Short mmCIF file of N, CA, C and O in Angstrom, two decimals:
data_model
loop_
_atom_site.label_atom_id
_atom_site.label_comp_id
_atom_site.label_asym_id
_atom_site.label_seq_id
_atom_site.Cartn_x
_atom_site.Cartn_y
_atom_site.Cartn_z
N MET C 1 133.59 97.55 103.18
CA MET C 1 134.36 97.56 101.95
C MET C 1 134.47 96.15 101.35
O MET C 1 134.40 95.99 100.16
N LYS C 2 134.66 95.15 102.23
CA LYS C 2 134.76 93.78 101.73
C LYS C 2 133.46 93.33 101.09
O LYS C 2 133.46 92.57 100.14
N ARG C 3 132.35 93.80 101.64
CA ARG C 3 131.04 93.41 101.11
C ARG C 3 130.85 93.93 99.68
O ARG C 3 130.34 93.20 98.82
N ALA C 4 131.26 95.14 99.42
CA ALA C 4 131.17 95.71 98.07
C ALA C 4 132.07 94.95 97.10
O ALA C 4 131.70 94.71 95.96
N ARG C 5 133.25 94.57 97.58
CA ARG C 5 134.17 93.83 96.72
C ARG C 5 133.63 92.45 96.38
O ARG C 5 133.74 91.97 95.26
N LEU C 6 133.03 91.80 97.38
CA LEU C 6 132.42 90.49 97.15
C LEU C 6 131.27 90.60 96.16
O LEU C 6 131.14 89.77 95.26
N TRP C 7 130.43 91.62 96.31
CA TRP C 7 129.31 91.82 95.40
C TRP C 7 129.80 92.03 93.98
O TRP C 7 129.27 91.47 93.04
N LYS C 8 130.87 92.85 93.85
CA LYS C 8 131.40 93.13 92.51
C LYS C 8 131.97 91.88 91.85
O LYS C 8 131.95 91.76 90.63
N SER C 9 132.48 90.95 92.62
CA SER C 9 133.02 89.73 92.01
C SER C 9 131.94 88.69 91.76
O SER C 9 132.12 87.79 90.94
N CYS C 10 130.80 88.79 92.45
CA CYS C 10 129.71 87.83 92.24
C CYS C 10 128.87 88.17 91.01
O CYS C 10 128.27 87.28 90.41
N VAL C 11 128.83 89.44 90.65
CA VAL C 11 128.01 89.86 89.51
C VAL C 11 128.46 89.19 88.21
O VAL C 11 127.64 88.64 87.48
N PRO C 12 129.77 89.21 87.85
CA PRO C 12 130.18 88.52 86.62
C PRO C 12 129.91 87.02 86.65
O PRO C 12 129.57 86.43 85.62
N VAL C 13 130.04 86.40 87.81
CA VAL C 13 129.78 84.96 87.92
C VAL C 13 128.31 84.68 87.62
O VAL C 13 127.97 83.82 86.79
N ALA C 14 127.42 85.42 88.27
CA ALA C 14 125.99 85.22 88.05
C ALA C 14 125.59 85.57 86.62
O ALA C 14 124.80 84.85 86.00
N ALA C 15 126.15 86.66 86.09
CA ALA C 15 125.80 87.07 84.72
C ALA C 15 126.22 86.03 83.70
O ALA C 15 125.47 85.71 82.77
N ASN C 16 127.42 85.46 83.86
CA ASN C 16 127.87 84.46 82.90
C ASN C 16 127.12 83.15 83.03
O ASN C 16 126.86 82.48 82.03
N LEU C 17 126.73 82.79 84.25
CA LEU C 17 125.89 81.60 84.40
C LEU C 17 124.52 81.82 83.76
O LEU C 17 123.99 80.92 83.10
N LEU C 18 123.96 83.01 83.92
CA LEU C 18 122.67 83.30 83.29
C LEU C 18 122.80 83.38 81.77
O LEU C 18 121.89 82.96 81.05
N LEU C 19 123.90 83.91 81.28
CA LEU C 19 124.13 83.93 79.83
C LEU C 19 124.31 82.52 79.27
O LEU C 19 124.10 82.28 78.08
N GLY C 20 124.67 81.59 80.13
CA GLY C 20 124.84 80.22 79.70
C GLY C 20 123.55 79.55 79.29
O GLY C 20 123.55 78.61 78.49
N VAL C 21 122.42 80.05 79.80
CA VAL C 21 121.12 79.44 79.44
C VAL C 21 120.82 79.68 77.96
O VAL C 21 120.57 78.72 77.22
N PRO C 22 120.84 80.93 77.46
CA PRO C 22 120.63 81.09 76.01
C PRO C 22 121.82 80.61 75.17
O PRO C 22 121.68 80.37 73.97
N ALA C 23 123.00 80.46 75.79
CA ALA C 23 124.18 79.98 75.06
C ALA C 23 124.03 78.53 74.64
O ALA C 23 124.81 78.05 73.81
N VAL C 24 123.04 77.84 75.18
CA VAL C 24 122.80 76.45 74.79
C VAL C 24 122.50 76.38 73.29
O VAL C 24 122.94 75.45 72.60
N VAL C 25 121.79 77.35 72.76
CA VAL C 25 121.42 77.33 71.34
C VAL C 25 122.64 77.46 70.44
O VAL C 25 122.86 76.59 69.57
N PRO C 26 123.49 78.50 70.57
CA PRO C 26 124.66 78.54 69.68
C PRO C 26 125.63 77.38 69.91
O PRO C 26 126.23 76.89 68.95
N ALA C 27 125.77 76.92 71.15
CA ALA C 27 126.68 75.80 71.41
C ALA C 27 126.18 74.54 70.71
O ALA C 27 126.96 73.79 70.10
N PHE C 28 124.87 74.29 70.77
CA PHE C 28 124.32 73.12 70.08
C PHE C 28 124.48 73.25 68.57
O PHE C 28 124.83 72.28 67.88
N LEU C 29 124.23 74.44 68.04
CA LEU C 29 124.36 74.63 66.59
C LEU C 29 125.79 74.40 66.13
O LEU C 29 126.02 73.79 65.08
N ILE C 30 126.75 74.88 66.89
CA ILE C 30 128.15 74.65 66.53
C ILE C 30 128.47 73.16 66.56
O ILE C 30 129.09 72.62 65.64
N TRP C 31 128.01 72.47 67.59
CA TRP C 31 128.25 71.02 67.67
C TRP C 31 127.57 70.29 66.51
O TRP C 31 128.15 69.38 65.92
N TYR C 32 126.37 70.69 66.16
CA TYR C 32 125.64 70.02 65.09
C TYR C 32 126.37 70.17 63.76
O TYR C 32 126.52 69.20 63.01
N VAL C 33 126.83 71.37 63.46
CA VAL C 33 127.55 71.60 62.21
C VAL C 33 128.86 70.82 62.20
O VAL C 33 129.20 70.17 61.20
N LEU C 34 129.59 70.87 63.31
CA LEU C 34 130.87 70.14 63.35
C LEU C 34 130.67 68.64 63.27
O LEU C 34 131.43 67.95 62.57
N SER C 35 129.66 68.12 63.96
CA SER C 35 129.49 66.66 63.96
C SER C 35 128.95 66.14 62.64
O SER C 35 129.16 64.98 62.31
N ASN C 36 128.26 66.97 61.87
CA ASN C 36 127.76 66.53 60.56
C ASN C 36 128.67 66.94 59.42
O ASN C 36 128.45 66.55 58.28
N GLY C 37 129.67 67.74 59.71
CA GLY C 37 130.58 68.21 58.66
C GLY C 37 131.97 67.65 58.84
O GLY C 37 132.23 66.48 58.52
N PRO C 38 132.89 68.47 59.36
CA PRO C 38 134.29 68.05 59.40
C PRO C 38 134.57 66.82 60.28
O PRO C 38 135.38 65.98 59.90
N LEU C 39 133.89 66.71 61.42
CA LEU C 39 134.15 65.54 62.27
C LEU C 39 133.63 64.26 61.64
O LEU C 39 134.24 63.19 61.82
N ALA C 40 132.56 64.34 60.88
CA ALA C 40 132.06 63.15 60.17
C ALA C 40 133.00 62.78 59.02
O ALA C 40 133.19 61.59 58.74
N GLU C 41 133.57 63.78 58.38
CA GLU C 41 134.53 63.51 57.29
C GLU C 41 135.78 62.80 57.84
O GLU C 41 136.35 61.96 57.15
N LEU C 42 136.17 63.13 59.05
CA LEU C 42 137.32 62.47 59.66
C LEU C 42 136.98 61.10 60.22
O LEU C 42 137.87 60.35 60.62
N GLY C 43 135.70 60.79 60.30
CA GLY C 43 135.27 59.50 60.83
C GLY C 43 135.10 59.50 62.35
O GLY C 43 134.95 58.45 62.95
N TRP C 44 135.14 60.67 62.97
CA TRP C 44 135.02 60.76 64.43
C TRP C 44 133.57 60.73 64.89
O TRP C 44 133.30 60.38 66.04
N THR C 45 132.64 61.13 64.03
CA THR C 45 131.21 61.08 64.35
C THR C 45 130.47 60.50 63.15
O THR C 45 131.05 60.34 62.07
N GLN C 46 129.20 60.21 63.35
CA GLN C 46 128.36 59.76 62.24
C GLN C 46 127.39 60.86 61.88
O GLN C 46 126.83 61.53 62.76
N ARG C 47 127.18 61.03 60.58
CA ARG C 47 126.24 62.04 60.12
C ARG C 47 124.81 61.69 60.54
O ARG C 47 124.47 60.52 60.67
N GLU C 48 124.00 62.71 60.70
CA GLU C 48 122.57 62.53 60.93
C GLU C 48 122.00 61.93 59.64
O GLU C 48 122.18 62.49 58.56
N PRO C 49 121.32 60.78 59.70
CA PRO C 49 120.85 60.12 58.48
C PRO C 49 119.85 60.96 57.68
O PRO C 49 119.78 60.83 56.46
N THR C 50 119.10 61.80 58.32
CA THR C 50 118.10 62.60 57.60
C THR C 50 118.64 63.95 57.15
O THR C 50 117.91 64.74 56.55
N GLU C 51 119.90 64.23 57.42
CA GLU C 51 120.50 65.51 57.05
C GLU C 51 120.97 65.44 55.60
O GLU C 51 122.03 64.92 55.29
N ASN C 52 120.17 65.97 54.70
CA ASN C 52 120.54 65.95 53.29
C ASN C 52 120.40 67.32 52.63
O ASN C 52 120.40 67.43 51.41
N ASP C 53 120.27 68.37 53.43
CA ASP C 53 120.14 69.72 52.88
C ASP C 53 121.48 70.36 52.59
O ASP C 53 121.54 71.42 51.97
N GLY C 54 122.55 69.76 53.04
CA GLY C 54 123.87 70.35 52.85
C GLY C 54 124.20 71.30 54.00
O GLY C 54 123.37 71.61 54.84
N MET C 55 125.43 71.76 54.00
CA MET C 55 125.89 72.59 55.10
C MET C 55 125.58 74.07 54.89
O MET C 55 125.61 74.84 55.84
N TRP C 56 125.32 74.50 53.68
CA TRP C 56 125.07 75.91 53.42
C TRP C 56 123.89 76.44 54.24
O TRP C 56 123.99 77.50 54.85
N LEU C 57 122.81 75.71 54.29
CA LEU C 57 121.65 76.12 55.06
C LEU C 57 122.00 76.28 56.53
O LEU C 57 121.61 77.25 57.18
N TRP C 58 122.77 75.34 57.06
CA TRP C 58 123.14 75.43 58.47
C TRP C 58 124.07 76.60 58.74
O TRP C 58 123.97 77.26 59.77
N LEU C 59 124.98 76.88 57.83
CA LEU C 59 125.88 78.01 58.02
C LEU C 59 125.13 79.33 57.97
O LEU C 59 125.47 80.28 58.68
N VAL C 60 124.09 79.41 57.15
CA VAL C 60 123.28 80.63 57.09
C VAL C 60 122.55 80.85 58.41
O VAL C 60 122.33 81.98 58.83
N ILE C 61 122.23 79.78 59.10
CA ILE C 61 121.57 79.89 60.41
C ILE C 61 122.58 80.08 61.52
O ILE C 61 122.42 80.94 62.39
N VAL C 62 123.65 79.31 61.51
CA VAL C 62 124.60 79.28 62.62
C VAL C 62 125.42 80.57 62.73
O VAL C 62 125.58 81.10 63.83
N VAL C 63 125.92 81.07 61.64
CA VAL C 63 126.81 82.24 61.70
C VAL C 63 126.13 83.45 62.34
O VAL C 63 126.71 84.05 63.26
N PRO C 64 124.92 83.85 61.92
CA PRO C 64 124.31 85.00 62.60
C PRO C 64 123.98 84.76 64.07
O PRO C 64 124.17 85.65 64.90
N VAL C 65 123.53 83.56 64.41
CA VAL C 65 123.19 83.26 65.81
C VAL C 65 124.45 83.33 66.68
O VAL C 65 124.45 83.97 67.75
N VAL C 66 125.53 82.69 66.24
CA VAL C 66 126.77 82.69 67.01
C VAL C 66 127.37 84.09 67.06
O VAL C 66 127.87 84.53 68.11
N ALA C 67 127.32 84.82 65.96
CA ALA C 67 127.87 86.17 65.94
C ALA C 67 127.11 87.11 66.87
O ALA C 67 127.73 87.88 67.62
N CYS C 68 125.79 87.03 66.87
CA CYS C 68 125.00 87.89 67.77
C CYS C 68 125.25 87.54 69.23
O CYS C 68 125.49 88.43 70.05
N PHE C 69 125.23 86.27 69.56
CA PHE C 69 125.47 85.88 70.95
C PHE C 69 126.90 86.20 71.35
O PHE C 69 127.15 86.71 72.45
N GLY C 70 127.86 85.89 70.50
CA GLY C 70 129.26 86.17 70.82
C GLY C 70 129.53 87.65 71.01
O GLY C 70 130.28 88.04 71.91
N GLY C 71 128.92 88.48 70.19
CA GLY C 71 129.07 89.93 70.34
C GLY C 71 128.49 90.43 71.64
O GLY C 71 129.12 91.21 72.37
N LEU C 72 127.29 89.96 71.97
CA LEU C 72 126.65 90.35 73.23
C LEU C 72 127.47 89.88 74.42
O LEU C 72 127.72 90.64 75.36
N TRP C 73 127.93 88.65 74.39
CA TRP C 73 128.72 88.08 75.48
C TRP C 73 130.03 88.86 75.66
O TRP C 73 130.42 89.19 76.78
N THR C 74 130.71 89.15 74.56
CA THR C 74 131.97 89.87 74.63
C THR C 74 131.78 91.28 75.17
O THR C 74 132.53 91.72 76.06
N LEU C 75 130.80 92.00 74.64
CA LEU C 75 130.57 93.37 75.11
C LEU C 75 130.20 93.41 76.58
O LEU C 75 130.69 94.26 77.34
N LEU C 76 129.34 92.51 77.01
CA LEU C 76 128.94 92.48 78.41
C LEU C 76 130.12 92.15 79.32
O LEU C 76 130.31 92.79 80.36
N ASN C 77 130.94 91.20 78.93
CA ASN C 77 132.10 90.85 79.75
C ASN C 77 133.18 91.93 79.73
O ASN C 77 133.84 92.15 80.74
N LEU C 78 133.36 92.59 78.61
CA LEU C 78 134.28 93.73 78.60
C LEU C 78 133.82 94.80 79.56
O LEU C 78 134.61 95.37 80.32
N TRP C 79 132.53 95.10 79.55
CA TRP C 79 131.98 96.12 80.43
C TRP C 79 132.12 95.72 81.90
O TRP C 79 132.55 96.52 82.72
N MET C 80 131.77 94.46 82.21
CA MET C 80 131.85 94.02 83.61
C MET C 80 133.30 94.00 84.09
O MET C 80 133.57 94.40 85.23
N ARG C 81 134.21 93.56 83.26
CA ARG C 81 135.60 93.49 83.68
C ARG C 81 136.16 94.89 83.90
O ARG C 81 136.90 95.14 84.85
N ARG C 82 135.80 95.82 83.03
CA ARG C 82 136.30 97.19 83.15
C ARG C 82 135.69 97.91 84.34
O ARG C 82 136.37 98.61 85.07
N ARG C 83 134.37 97.74 84.56
CA ARG C 83 133.68 98.49 85.61
C ARG C 83 133.77 97.83 86.99
O ARG C 83 133.91 98.52 87.98
N LEU C 84 133.66 96.53 87.04
CA LEU C 84 133.57 95.85 88.33
C LEU C 84 134.89 95.26 88.81
O LEU C 84 135.17 95.24 90.00
N LEU C 85 135.67 94.76 87.88
CA LEU C 85 136.91 94.07 88.26
C LEU C 85 138.10 94.69 87.54
O LEU C 85 138.79 94.03 86.76
N ALA C 86 138.33 95.96 87.79
CA ALA C 86 139.35 96.70 87.04
C ALA C 86 140.74 96.10 87.19
O ALA C 86 141.52 96.12 86.25
N GLY C 87 141.08 95.55 88.34
CA GLY C 87 142.42 95.02 88.54
C GLY C 87 142.56 93.54 88.25
O GLY C 87 143.62 92.97 88.45
N ALA C 88 141.51 92.90 87.79
CA ALA C 88 141.55 91.45 87.57
C ALA C 88 142.45 91.10 86.39
O ALA C 88 142.42 91.78 85.36
N PRO C 89 143.25 90.04 86.52
CA PRO C 89 144.07 89.61 85.39
C PRO C 89 143.19 89.12 84.24
O PRO C 89 142.15 88.50 84.45
N SER C 90 143.63 89.40 83.05
CA SER C 90 142.82 89.13 81.86
C SER C 90 142.59 87.64 81.59
O SER C 90 141.47 87.22 81.33
N GLY C 91 143.64 86.85 81.62
CA GLY C 91 143.54 85.43 81.27
C GLY C 91 142.57 84.65 82.14
O GLY C 91 141.65 83.99 81.63
N PRO C 92 142.74 84.69 83.46
CA PRO C 92 141.80 83.96 84.31
C PRO C 92 140.36 84.46 84.21
O PRO C 92 139.43 83.66 84.29
N TYR C 93 140.18 85.77 84.02
CA TYR C 93 138.82 86.29 83.92
C TYR C 93 138.10 85.69 82.72
O TYR C 93 136.99 85.20 82.82
N TRP C 94 138.75 85.73 81.55
CA TRP C 94 138.09 85.26 80.33
C TRP C 94 137.91 83.74 80.35
O TRP C 94 136.91 83.22 79.86
N SER C 95 138.86 83.03 80.93
CA SER C 95 138.72 81.57 81.05
C SER C 95 137.55 81.20 81.95
O SER C 95 136.75 80.32 81.62
N LEU C 96 137.44 81.89 83.08
CA LEU C 96 136.34 81.63 83.99
C LEU C 96 135.00 82.02 83.38
O LEU C 96 134.01 81.30 83.51
N ALA C 97 134.98 83.17 82.68
CA ALA C 97 133.74 83.62 82.04
C ALA C 97 133.27 82.60 81.00
O ALA C 97 132.08 82.26 80.94
N LEU C 98 134.17 82.09 80.19
CA LEU C 98 133.81 81.10 79.18
C LEU C 98 133.34 79.79 79.82
O LEU C 98 132.34 79.21 79.41
N THR C 99 134.04 79.36 80.85
CA THR C 99 133.66 78.12 81.54
C THR C 99 132.28 78.25 82.17
O THR C 99 131.45 77.34 82.06
N LEU C 100 132.02 79.37 82.83
CA LEU C 100 130.71 79.58 83.45
C LEU C 100 129.61 79.64 82.41
O LEU C 100 128.50 79.14 82.64
N THR C 101 129.88 80.25 81.27
CA THR C 101 128.88 80.36 80.22
C THR C 101 128.57 79.00 79.61
O THR C 101 127.42 78.71 79.27
N LEU C 102 129.56 78.14 79.48
CA LEU C 102 129.35 76.82 78.89
C LEU C 102 128.81 75.79 79.89
O LEU C 102 128.40 74.70 79.48
N THR C 103 128.80 76.12 81.18
CA THR C 103 128.38 75.18 82.20
C THR C 103 126.96 74.64 81.98
O THR C 103 126.76 73.42 82.05
N PRO C 104 125.94 75.46 81.70
CA PRO C 104 124.61 74.89 81.47
C PRO C 104 124.56 73.92 80.29
O PRO C 104 123.91 72.89 80.35
N TYR C 105 125.27 74.24 79.21
CA TYR C 105 125.29 73.34 78.05
C TYR C 105 125.97 72.01 78.40
O TYR C 105 125.47 70.94 78.06
N LEU C 106 127.10 72.09 79.08
CA LEU C 106 127.82 70.87 79.45
C LEU C 106 127.03 70.03 80.44
O LEU C 106 127.04 68.80 80.35
N LEU C 107 126.36 70.67 81.38
CA LEU C 107 125.51 69.91 82.33
C LEU C 107 124.35 69.26 81.60
O LEU C 107 123.99 68.11 81.89
N GLY C 108 123.76 69.97 80.64
CA GLY C 108 122.66 69.39 79.86
C GLY C 108 123.13 68.22 79.01
O GLY C 108 122.42 67.22 78.87
N ALA C 109 124.33 68.35 78.45
CA ALA C 109 124.87 67.25 77.64
C ALA C 109 125.22 66.04 78.50
O ALA C 109 125.06 64.90 78.07
N ALA C 110 125.70 66.29 79.71
CA ALA C 110 126.11 65.20 80.58
C ALA C 110 124.91 64.47 81.20
O ALA C 110 124.93 63.25 81.33
N PHE C 111 123.89 65.22 81.60
CA PHE C 111 122.77 64.62 82.32
C PHE C 111 121.48 64.58 81.53
O PHE C 111 120.47 64.10 82.03
N GLY C 112 121.48 65.12 80.33
CA GLY C 112 120.24 65.19 79.56
C GLY C 112 120.05 64.08 78.68
O GLY C 112 119.80 63.10 78.36
#
């Protein structure tokens, strides 16, 4: 019985780490838009010198990519939480799922 419980708790961990690999694309796009838009306006970052197309083009690209990935991530985690971890508390599950998904991006940013 313990073995089945351990397997059920390892599946969401592995799935969110694997989802973190394609999550690098939407995470980078969000950072790019923020660093060239509002954060640059506040003086916290510097704009990309060759970025002169405006933000509309980036929003047309970023919104569908983030929406598709976010929808897939949410649906998969809702399914895993309901089927595999029925008694798990909601807050820690979603926090851990988000942290695991962002781990590949953060490791790439730190060591890349």
